[in-house]
Short mmCIF file of C-alpha atoms and ligand atoms in Angstrom, two decimals:
data_model
loop_
_atom_site.label_atom_id
_atom_site.label_comp_id
_atom_site.label_asym_id
_atom_site.label_seq_id
_atom_site.Cartn_x
_atom_site.Cartn_y
_atom_site.Cartn_z
CA MET A 1 0.00 0.03 0.00
CA GLU A 2 1.06 3.56 -0.67
CA LYS A 3 1.23 5.79 2.41
CA PHE A 4 -1.60 8.16 3.21
CA VAL A 5 -3.06 10.44 5.84
CA TYR A 6 -6.80 10.25 6.23
CA TYR A 7 -8.74 12.93 8.11
CA ALA A 8 -12.49 13.20 7.70
CA PRO A 9 -14.00 14.76 10.83
CA THR A 10 -17.41 15.78 9.53
CA GLU A 11 -20.38 14.31 11.42
CA ILE A 12 -23.01 13.14 8.95
CA VAL A 13 -26.72 13.23 9.87
CA PHE A 14 -28.41 11.50 7.01
CA GLY A 15 -32.06 10.76 6.13
CA ARG A 16 -35.57 12.12 6.17
CA GLU A 17 -36.18 15.03 8.58
CA ALA A 18 -32.46 15.23 9.39
CA GLU A 19 -32.72 19.05 9.36
CA LEU A 20 -34.68 18.88 12.62
CA GLN A 21 -31.36 18.12 14.28
CA THR A 22 -29.65 21.30 13.10
CA ALA A 23 -29.87 23.17 16.40
CA ALA A 24 -28.64 20.15 18.38
CA GLN A 25 -25.69 19.90 16.05
CA VAL A 26 -24.85 23.59 16.26
CA LYS A 27 -24.95 23.41 20.06
CA LYS A 28 -22.81 20.30 20.14
CA TYR A 29 -20.11 22.22 18.27
CA GLY A 30 -20.28 25.26 20.50
CA GLY A 31 -22.47 27.72 18.51
CA HIS A 32 -24.57 30.39 20.19
CA LYS A 33 -24.84 33.13 17.57
CA VAL A 34 -25.47 31.52 14.23
CA PHE A 35 -24.85 33.29 10.97
CA VAL A 36 -26.85 31.43 8.28
CA VAL A 37 -25.65 31.71 4.67
CA TYR A 38 -27.99 30.79 1.81
CA GLY A 39 -28.23 31.28 -1.96
CA GLY A 40 -30.91 32.76 -4.23
CA GLN A 41 -34.52 31.88 -3.67
CA SER A 42 -34.73 28.09 -3.65
CA ALA A 43 -34.29 27.62 0.13
CA VAL A 44 -36.64 30.50 0.84
CA LYS A 45 -39.34 29.27 -1.53
CA SER A 46 -39.26 25.74 -0.13
CA GLY A 47 -39.67 27.12 3.40
CA LEU A 48 -36.35 25.53 4.44
CA ILE A 49 -34.80 28.79 5.69
CA ASP A 50 -37.86 29.46 7.86
CA ARG A 51 -37.81 25.90 9.26
CA ILE A 52 -34.09 26.04 10.07
CA THR A 53 -34.33 29.53 11.60
CA ALA A 54 -37.29 28.39 13.73
CA ASN A 55 -35.44 25.23 14.83
CA LEU A 56 -32.43 27.29 15.92
CA LYS A 57 -34.43 29.96 17.75
CA GLU A 58 -36.70 27.45 19.50
CA ASN A 59 -33.53 25.95 20.93
CA GLY A 60 -32.28 29.22 22.34
CA LEU A 61 -29.82 30.20 19.60
CA GLU A 62 -29.50 33.66 18.12
CA VAL A 63 -29.77 33.76 14.35
CA LEU A 64 -28.99 36.15 11.51
CA ALA A 65 -29.68 34.80 8.01
CA GLU A 66 -28.31 36.40 4.85
CA GLY A 67 -28.80 35.19 1.26
CA GLY A 68 -27.60 36.20 -2.19
CA VAL A 69 -24.89 33.63 -2.94
CA VAL A 70 -24.87 32.83 -6.67
CA PRO A 71 -23.51 29.73 -8.42
CA ASN A 72 -19.79 30.22 -9.07
CA PRO A 73 -19.87 32.22 -5.81
CA LEU A 74 -18.37 35.66 -5.70
CA VAL A 75 -15.83 37.11 -3.28
CA SER A 76 -17.82 40.39 -3.29
CA THR A 77 -20.79 38.56 -1.75
CA ALA A 78 -18.58 36.87 0.82
CA ARG A 79 -17.02 40.19 1.76
CA ARG A 80 -20.50 41.68 2.41
CA MET A 81 -21.37 38.68 4.54
CA VAL A 82 -18.14 38.97 6.57
CA GLN A 83 -19.19 42.50 7.59
CA SER A 84 -22.68 41.31 8.61
CA ALA A 85 -21.32 38.35 10.55
CA LEU A 86 -18.79 40.54 12.35
CA ALA A 87 -21.43 43.14 13.28
CA PHE A 88 -23.70 40.32 14.54
CA GLY A 89 -20.84 38.77 16.60
CA ALA A 90 -21.29 35.36 14.97
CA ASP A 91 -19.60 32.39 16.59
CA PHE A 92 -20.93 29.74 14.13
CA ILE A 93 -21.46 29.78 10.37
CA LEU A 94 -24.25 27.61 9.02
CA ALA A 95 -24.49 27.02 5.23
CA VAL A 96 -27.95 26.09 3.91
CA GLY A 97 -27.46 25.18 0.27
CA GLY A 98 -24.96 23.63 -2.09
CA GLY A 99 -21.31 23.99 -2.96
CA SER A 100 -21.56 27.71 -3.69
CA VAL A 101 -23.21 28.48 -0.35
CA ILE A 102 -20.91 26.14 1.61
CA ASP A 103 -17.77 27.60 0.02
CA THR A 104 -18.91 31.12 0.76
CA ALA A 105 -19.62 30.09 4.37
CA LYS A 106 -16.10 28.65 4.62
CA GLY A 107 -14.61 31.91 3.40
CA VAL A 108 -16.77 33.93 5.76
CA ALA A 109 -15.69 31.71 8.68
CA HIS A 110 -12.04 32.24 7.94
CA ALA A 111 -12.32 36.01 7.49
CA VAL A 112 -14.50 36.54 10.54
CA ALA A 113 -11.94 34.67 12.64
CA SER A 114 -9.07 36.83 11.22
CA PRO A 115 -10.62 40.21 10.42
CA GLU A 116 -7.22 41.80 9.91
CA HIS A 117 -7.20 39.93 6.56
CA ASP A 118 -9.28 40.54 3.47
CA ILE A 119 -11.03 37.25 2.56
CA TRP A 120 -9.20 37.03 -0.81
CA ASP A 121 -5.86 36.93 1.01
CA PHE A 122 -6.62 33.33 1.86
CA TRP A 123 -7.15 32.56 -1.81
CA SER A 124 -3.83 34.27 -2.66
CA GLY A 125 -1.39 32.41 -0.45
CA THR A 126 -2.10 33.54 3.12
CA LYS A 127 -2.41 30.47 5.29
CA VAL A 128 -5.67 29.97 7.21
CA THR A 129 -4.64 29.52 10.86
CA LYS A 130 -8.02 29.75 12.53
CA SER A 131 -11.68 29.79 11.59
CA LEU A 132 -15.14 29.65 13.05
CA PRO A 133 -16.91 26.32 13.21
CA ILE A 134 -19.00 25.64 10.09
CA GLY A 135 -22.01 23.36 9.62
CA THR A 136 -24.08 22.52 6.55
CA VAL A 137 -27.66 21.73 5.64
CA LEU A 138 -27.16 20.31 2.16
CA THR A 139 -29.72 20.98 -0.58
CA ILE A 140 -27.93 19.68 -3.69
CA SER A 141 -25.75 16.63 -4.19
CA ALA A 142 -22.79 17.72 -6.28
CA ALA A 143 -19.70 19.57 -5.01
CA GLY A 144 -19.03 17.45 -1.97
CA SER A 145 -18.04 20.58 -0.13
CA GLU A 146 -19.93 19.34 2.89
CA THR A 147 -17.15 16.82 3.56
CA SER A 148 -14.18 18.23 1.57
CA ASN A 149 -11.26 20.32 2.66
CA SER A 150 -11.73 22.65 -0.35
CA ALA A 151 -13.41 25.95 -1.02
CA VAL A 152 -13.71 27.65 -4.39
CA LEU A 153 -14.48 31.32 -4.97
CA THR A 154 -14.50 33.65 -7.98
CA ASN A 155 -12.86 37.04 -7.63
CA ASP A 156 -15.31 39.22 -9.54
CA THR A 157 -13.38 42.37 -8.60
CA LYS A 158 -10.57 41.37 -10.97
CA GLU A 159 -10.71 41.80 -14.76
CA PRO A 160 -10.99 39.21 -16.13
CA PRO A 161 -12.47 37.37 -13.13
CA THR A 162 -10.51 34.46 -11.69
CA LYS A 163 -11.85 31.33 -9.98
CA ARG A 164 -9.60 29.63 -7.44
CA GLY A 165 -9.75 26.95 -4.80
CA ILE A 166 -7.94 26.50 -1.50
CA ASN A 167 -7.43 23.32 0.53
CA THR A 168 -7.11 23.38 4.28
CA ASP A 169 -8.57 21.33 7.13
CA PHE A 170 -10.14 24.56 8.38
CA ASN A 171 -12.53 24.04 5.40
CA ARG A 172 -13.91 20.88 7.05
CA CYS A 173 -17.50 21.23 8.20
CA ARG A 174 -18.20 20.10 11.80
CA PHE A 175 -21.41 18.48 10.61
CA ALA A 176 -23.50 17.96 7.48
CA ILE A 177 -27.25 17.51 7.61
CA MET A 178 -28.21 15.42 4.59
CA ASN A 179 -31.89 14.84 3.86
CA PRO A 180 -32.23 13.59 0.27
CA GLU A 181 -35.82 14.90 0.18
CA LEU A 182 -34.43 18.43 0.24
CA THR A 183 -32.84 17.80 -3.16
CA MET A 184 -36.14 16.82 -4.83
CA THR A 185 -36.94 20.47 -5.76
CA LEU A 186 -33.79 20.75 -7.88
CA PRO A 187 -34.07 21.52 -11.60
CA LYS A 188 -33.11 18.47 -13.70
CA TYR A 189 -30.09 20.34 -15.09
CA GLN A 190 -28.65 20.79 -11.59
CA ILE A 191 -29.24 17.17 -10.71
CA GLY A 192 -27.40 16.18 -13.90
CA ALA A 193 -24.55 18.60 -13.31
CA GLY A 194 -24.26 17.29 -9.75
CA ALA A 195 -24.11 13.67 -10.82
CA ALA A 196 -21.42 14.64 -13.34
CA ASP A 197 -19.36 16.44 -10.71
CA ILE A 198 -19.64 13.47 -8.32
CA PHE A 199 -18.34 11.13 -11.06
CA MET A 200 -15.48 13.58 -11.65
CA HIS A 201 -14.40 13.83 -8.03
CA THR A 202 -13.82 10.08 -8.24
CA SER A 203 -12.23 10.25 -11.72
CA GLU A 204 -9.74 12.93 -10.67
CA ARG A 205 -8.49 10.66 -7.94
CA TYR A 206 -8.71 7.38 -9.89
CA PHE A 207 -6.47 8.60 -12.71
CA ALA A 208 -3.58 9.62 -10.50
CA ALA A 209 0.19 9.52 -10.81
CA ILE A 210 0.65 7.18 -7.86
CA LEU A 211 -1.57 4.09 -7.58
CA GLY A 212 -1.48 0.86 -5.69
CA ASN A 213 -4.11 0.76 -2.94
CA HIS A 214 -6.46 -2.07 -3.94
CA LEU A 215 -9.34 -1.18 -1.56
CA THR A 216 -9.18 2.45 -2.68
CA ASP A 217 -9.63 1.34 -6.29
CA GLU A 218 -12.53 -0.97 -5.44
CA ILE A 219 -14.29 1.82 -3.49
CA ALA A 220 -13.78 4.21 -6.42
CA GLU A 221 -15.09 1.67 -8.96
CA GLY A 222 -18.12 0.94 -6.75
CA LEU A 223 -18.80 4.65 -6.55
CA PHE A 224 -18.52 5.05 -10.35
CA ARG A 225 -20.98 2.19 -10.91
CA THR A 226 -23.40 3.57 -8.33
CA ILE A 227 -23.48 7.10 -9.70
CA VAL A 228 -23.62 5.92 -13.32
CA HIS A 229 -26.68 3.81 -12.37
CA TYR A 230 -28.55 6.27 -10.15
CA GLY A 231 -27.53 9.64 -11.70
CA PRO A 232 -29.77 9.29 -14.77
CA ILE A 233 -32.62 7.90 -12.64
CA GLY A 234 -32.41 11.00 -10.42
CA VAL A 235 -32.56 13.27 -13.50
CA ARG A 236 -35.65 11.42 -14.80
CA GLU A 237 -37.37 11.02 -11.39
CA PRO A 238 -36.29 13.74 -8.92
CA ASP A 239 -38.87 12.39 -6.39
CA ASN A 240 -37.28 8.89 -6.34
CA TYR A 241 -35.99 8.67 -2.75
CA GLU A 242 -33.75 5.71 -3.38
CA ALA A 243 -31.99 7.41 -6.30
CA MET A 244 -31.69 10.80 -4.62
CA SER A 245 -30.27 9.23 -1.45
CA GLU A 246 -27.71 7.13 -3.30
CA ILE A 247 -26.66 10.26 -5.29
CA MET A 248 -26.37 12.27 -2.10
CA TRP A 249 -24.17 9.77 -0.30
CA CYS A 250 -22.03 9.29 -3.43
CA GLY A 251 -21.50 13.06 -3.45
CA SER A 252 -19.97 13.11 0.00
CA VAL A 253 -17.96 9.88 -0.27
CA SER A 254 -16.64 10.97 -3.64
CA HIS A 255 -14.97 14.09 -2.22
CA VAL A 256 -13.98 12.98 1.28
CA GLY A 257 -10.69 11.51 0.11
CA LEU A 258 -11.71 7.82 0.40
CA THR A 259 -11.64 7.22 -3.35
CA GLY A 260 -8.02 8.43 -3.64
CA LEU A 261 -6.17 7.21 -0.54
CA GLY A 262 -2.60 6.59 -1.46
CA SER A 263 -2.75 8.49 -4.75
CA LYS A 264 -0.96 11.57 -3.52
CA GLY A 265 1.41 12.69 -6.24
CA ASP A 266 3.95 15.47 -6.10
CA THR A 267 1.12 17.98 -5.83
CA PRO A 268 -0.26 18.76 -2.38
CA ARG A 269 -3.61 17.22 -3.34
CA ASP A 270 -4.56 13.66 -3.81
CA GLY A 271 -5.19 12.79 -7.43
CA ASP A 272 -4.80 14.63 -10.71
CA TRP A 273 -7.42 17.44 -10.84
CA ALA A 274 -6.56 18.68 -14.34
CA CYS A 275 -10.16 18.54 -15.50
CA HIS A 276 -11.29 20.61 -12.57
CA GLN A 277 -8.64 23.24 -13.41
CA LEU A 278 -9.68 23.14 -17.11
CA GLY A 279 -13.32 23.57 -16.06
CA MET A 280 -12.76 26.30 -13.45
CA ALA A 281 -11.06 28.50 -16.02
CA ILE A 282 -14.13 28.20 -18.25
CA SER A 283 -16.47 29.05 -15.35
CA ALA A 284 -14.36 32.07 -14.45
CA LEU A 285 -14.79 33.59 -17.92
CA TYR A 286 -18.24 32.31 -18.94
CA ASP A 287 -19.97 31.67 -15.56
CA SER A 288 -20.70 28.10 -16.76
CA THR A 289 -22.17 25.52 -14.39
CA HIS A 290 -19.30 23.64 -12.78
CA GLY A 291 -20.36 20.04 -13.54
CA ALA A 292 -21.08 20.93 -17.18
CA THR A 293 -17.61 22.33 -17.69
CA LEU A 294 -16.12 18.98 -16.61
CA THR A 295 -18.21 16.84 -18.95
CA ALA A 296 -17.31 19.14 -21.85
CA VAL A 297 -13.54 18.54 -21.43
CA TRP A 298 -13.29 15.04 -19.90
CA ALA A 299 -13.07 12.87 -23.05
CA ALA A 300 -10.55 15.20 -24.67
CA TRP A 301 -8.41 15.10 -21.51
CA CYS A 302 -8.57 11.27 -21.41
CA ARG A 303 -7.47 10.85 -25.03
CA TYR A 304 -4.65 13.40 -24.53
CA VAL A 305 -3.22 11.74 -21.42
CA MET A 306 -4.12 8.10 -21.95
CA ASP A 307 -0.69 6.90 -23.10
CA GLU A 308 0.68 7.58 -19.64
CA ASN A 309 -1.16 4.49 -18.47
CA VAL A 310 -3.54 2.89 -20.98
CA GLY A 311 -3.96 -0.09 -18.64
CA ARG A 312 -5.59 2.18 -16.05
CA PHE A 313 -8.17 3.38 -18.56
CA ALA A 314 -8.77 -0.23 -19.68
CA ARG A 315 -9.34 -1.35 -16.11
CA PHE A 316 -11.76 1.55 -15.61
CA ALA A 317 -13.76 0.42 -18.64
CA ARG A 318 -13.83 -3.22 -17.54
CA LYS A 319 -14.66 -2.63 -13.88
CA VAL A 320 -17.17 0.20 -14.29
CA TYR A 321 -18.95 -0.73 -17.51
CA GLY A 322 -18.14 -4.46 -17.85
CA VAL A 323 -16.34 -3.90 -21.13
CA THR A 324 -15.00 -7.29 -22.33
CA GLU A 325 -12.62 -6.06 -25.04
CA GLU A 326 -9.21 -7.71 -24.44
CA ASP A 327 -7.08 -5.12 -26.16
CA ASP A 328 -6.28 -2.40 -23.61
CA ARG A 329 -6.45 0.51 -26.01
CA LYS A 330 -9.80 -0.56 -27.45
CA ALA A 331 -11.18 -1.16 -23.94
CA ALA A 332 -9.95 2.25 -22.84
CA GLU A 333 -11.65 3.93 -25.75
CA ALA A 334 -14.90 2.01 -25.08
CA GLY A 335 -14.82 3.33 -21.50
CA ILE A 336 -14.51 6.90 -22.71
CA VAL A 337 -17.40 6.46 -25.15
CA LYS A 338 -19.57 4.92 -22.43
CA THR A 339 -18.80 7.76 -20.04
CA ASN A 340 -19.79 10.33 -22.59
CA GLU A 341 -23.05 8.36 -23.02
CA TYR A 342 -23.52 8.65 -19.27
CA PHE A 343 -22.90 12.44 -19.40
CA ILE A 344 -25.37 12.77 -22.26
CA SER A 345 -27.98 10.81 -20.31
CA LEU A 346 -27.56 13.44 -17.50
CA GLY A 347 -28.30 16.21 -20.05
CA MET A 348 -24.72 17.42 -19.91
CA PRO A 349 -22.62 18.84 -22.76
CA VAL A 350 -19.71 16.82 -24.16
CA SER A 351 -18.05 19.64 -26.13
CA LEU A 352 -17.27 23.32 -25.62
CA ALA A 353 -19.70 24.22 -28.39
CA GLU A 354 -22.53 22.49 -26.53
CA LEU A 355 -21.42 24.01 -23.20
CA LEU A 356 -21.07 27.62 -24.41
CA GLY A 357 -23.68 27.62 -27.18
CA HIS A 358 -21.04 28.53 -29.73
CA GLU A 359 -17.76 27.11 -31.01
CA PRO A 360 -15.04 29.04 -29.24
CA SER A 361 -12.47 30.76 -31.50
CA ASP A 362 -8.71 30.20 -31.15
CA GLU A 363 -8.48 33.54 -29.34
CA GLU A 364 -11.15 32.52 -26.84
CA ILE A 365 -9.38 29.14 -26.20
CA GLU A 366 -6.09 30.93 -25.63
CA LYS A 367 -7.74 33.28 -23.17
CA ILE A 368 -9.19 30.33 -21.21
CA ALA A 369 -5.72 28.63 -21.26
CA VAL A 370 -4.17 31.83 -19.89
CA GLU A 371 -6.65 31.81 -16.99
CA CYS A 372 -6.12 28.10 -16.42
CA THR A 373 -2.32 28.49 -16.18
CA TYR A 374 -2.58 31.66 -14.10
CA ASP A 375 -1.04 33.60 -16.95
CA ARG A 376 1.35 30.78 -17.96
CA THR A 377 2.88 30.53 -14.50
CA ARG A 378 1.86 26.99 -13.66
CA THR A 379 1.20 23.50 -14.96
CA ILE A 380 -1.79 21.37 -13.99
CA GLY A 381 -2.34 17.61 -13.45
CA SER A 382 -0.19 14.80 -12.07
CA PHE A 383 -1.29 11.76 -14.17
CA LYS A 384 0.30 13.81 -16.94
CA SER A 385 1.62 17.28 -16.22
CA LEU A 386 0.03 19.77 -18.62
CA ALA A 387 1.55 23.13 -19.64
CA TYR A 388 -0.07 25.95 -21.59
CA ASP A 389 0.33 24.31 -25.04
CA ASP A 390 -1.11 21.00 -23.82
CA ILE A 391 -4.10 22.86 -22.35
CA VAL A 392 -4.72 24.75 -25.59
CA ALA A 393 -4.58 21.37 -27.45
CA ILE A 394 -7.12 19.77 -25.09
CA TYR A 395 -9.55 22.71 -25.41
CA ARG A 396 -9.17 22.54 -29.18
CA ASN A 397 -9.86 18.79 -29.14
CA CYS A 398 -13.23 19.36 -27.45
CA ARG A 399 -14.16 22.51 -29.34
CA ASN A 400 -17.09 20.79 -31.12
O1 LIG B 1 -29.28 29.83 -5.28
P1 LIG B 1 -30.45 28.96 -5.17
O2 LIG B 1 -31.74 29.63 -5.43
O3 LIG B 1 -30.45 28.15 -3.91
O4 LIG B 1 -30.33 27.91 -6.39
C1 LIG B 1 -29.30 26.96 -6.47
C2 LIG B 1 -28.34 27.21 -7.61
O5 LIG B 1 -28.98 27.95 -8.63
C3 LIG B 1 -29.92 25.64 -6.87
N1 LIG B 1 -30.36 24.81 -5.78
C4 LIG B 1 -29.57 24.31 -4.74
N2 LIG B 1 -30.36 23.51 -4.00
C5 LIG B 1 -31.62 23.55 -4.50
C6 LIG B 1 -31.62 24.35 -5.64
N3 LIG B 1 -32.72 24.58 -6.39
C7 LIG B 1 -33.85 23.96 -6.03
N4 LIG B 1 -33.93 23.11 -4.96
C8 LIG B 1 -32.82 22.85 -4.21
N5 LIG B 1 -32.90 21.95 -3.20
O6 LIG B 1 -28.87 24.92 -7.54
C9 LIG B 1 -28.02 25.87 -8.17
C10 LIG B 1 -26.59 25.41 -8.03
O7 LIG B 1 -26.17 25.50 -6.69
P2 LIG B 1 -24.63 25.45 -6.31
O8 LIG B 1 -24.44 25.57 -4.88
O9 LIG B 1 -23.88 26.37 -7.20
O10 LIG B 1 -24.26 23.93 -6.82
P3 LIG B 1 -23.08 23.01 -6.50
O11 LIG B 1 -23.31 22.24 -5.22
O12 LIG B 1 -22.89 22.21 -7.72
O13 LIG B 1 -21.81 23.96 -6.23
C11 LIG B 1 -21.01 24.40 -7.29
C12 LIG B 1 -19.89 25.21 -6.75
O14 LIG B 1 -19.06 24.40 -5.92
C13 LIG B 1 -17.68 24.47 -6.38
C14 LIG B 1 -17.88 24.66 -7.86
O15 LIG B 1 -16.68 25.15 -8.48
C15 LIG B 1 -18.98 25.70 -7.91
O16 LIG B 1 -18.50 26.97 -7.64
N6 LIG B 1 -16.97 23.27 -5.99
C16 LIG B 1 -16.63 23.17 -4.68
C17 LIG B 1 -15.93 22.09 -4.21
C18 LIG B 1 -15.53 21.97 -2.81
N7 LIG B 1 -15.64 23.04 -2.04
O17 LIG B 1 -15.07 20.92 -2.36
C19 LIG B 1 -15.46 21.00 -5.09
C20 LIG B 1 -16.13 20.99 -6.44
O18 LIG B 1 -15.25 20.37 -7.32
C21 LIG B 1 -16.46 22.35 -6.99
O19 LIG B 1 -15.35 22.96 -7.58
ZN1 LIG B 2 -16.11 19.40 -8.79
#
């Protein structure tokens, strides 16, 4: 086995009516003055914000709720919330929503704990050394932020905007309330984008530079098979409890590190993560839905890097889709085709033209590649390290 460190401290409260335990969880982790972060209107319309607020107040907690987080969450929104949370004297940050809300809550928690810093400092190299406790009531299965050590924000005060992530154990939620019924109001597109993202959090770890932990591979392959089976059912039948609960648990397990134990390469993260970097650059410039950016680039990335380890792609095809082809290269290609069929069944794009609604020009692709490489100052990926020219080639290969 390859060496690993595994740390996953988030308490999971899963199942119907789990949200009734929100106050008990906040108290357990020391909260008294709870700053609730939410998104647009979905959690207000469903009555969830009212129910959570009532649950907290009935249990003697002080509450201030503030909404307005948008998908591809903005640092400007988080800055506003930091001011509100400081004025309120918050000692606990509760996210009610999905990845965008949770990541904003994480940023708010760090900046409230260290008000001498601007929140973007932490996304620009300043180490997070303390934070407020954070909890989550999850309303969409996708980003896995409820269990991950990551947070991703877009700096909309820069021109062009830039979207960046940070990894720190201070990003770990104390608890995650996960009631699959809360995800049944999601638009089909968001269920599909979520099921794509969940697949990708496993793929990014599965196609890694360092491999060799058998159980890790088996867990990853089981997760792939589960999300490939239940993802499309969730899109077709959002009120199917079995499907929505399997998707929800896949979302957390997929991004809690379990599917990549022992795959740590020479980057500080487990896994490869090139597709996420390719996708985040697109979201920064076009505000595209995260999961959809990943499905648009995945096959082109696979074909570009496959020669590094064709056997790995062949194993993926055989274990996930039951491909019987004996030739590794043919099996690998069959796995890529089947995955694109899965993405299509989720209603997701499999090219940049489908994602953006137009075929991007060479100039547009170069602009995205500049954002992806932080102005040509970095490479991405560990399965195969990719520099600016590689990235341009991959974007061109999925242009239409
Ligand atoms: O804003 P509201 O009105 O709530 O609508 C949201 C939003 O439009 C809606 N929604 C959420 N729950 C709903 C609902 N609509 C109806 N019923 C419900 N129950 O769904 C839309 C998308 O929400 P968002 O939070 O953006 O989705 P997701 O969870 O996919 O998060 C995406 C963000 O997370 C980042 C992505 O880059 C992106 O910014 N990621 C964060 C990660 C992490 N922290 O570990 C890892 C991921 O790889 C990802 O990068
Ligand atoms: Zn993701």
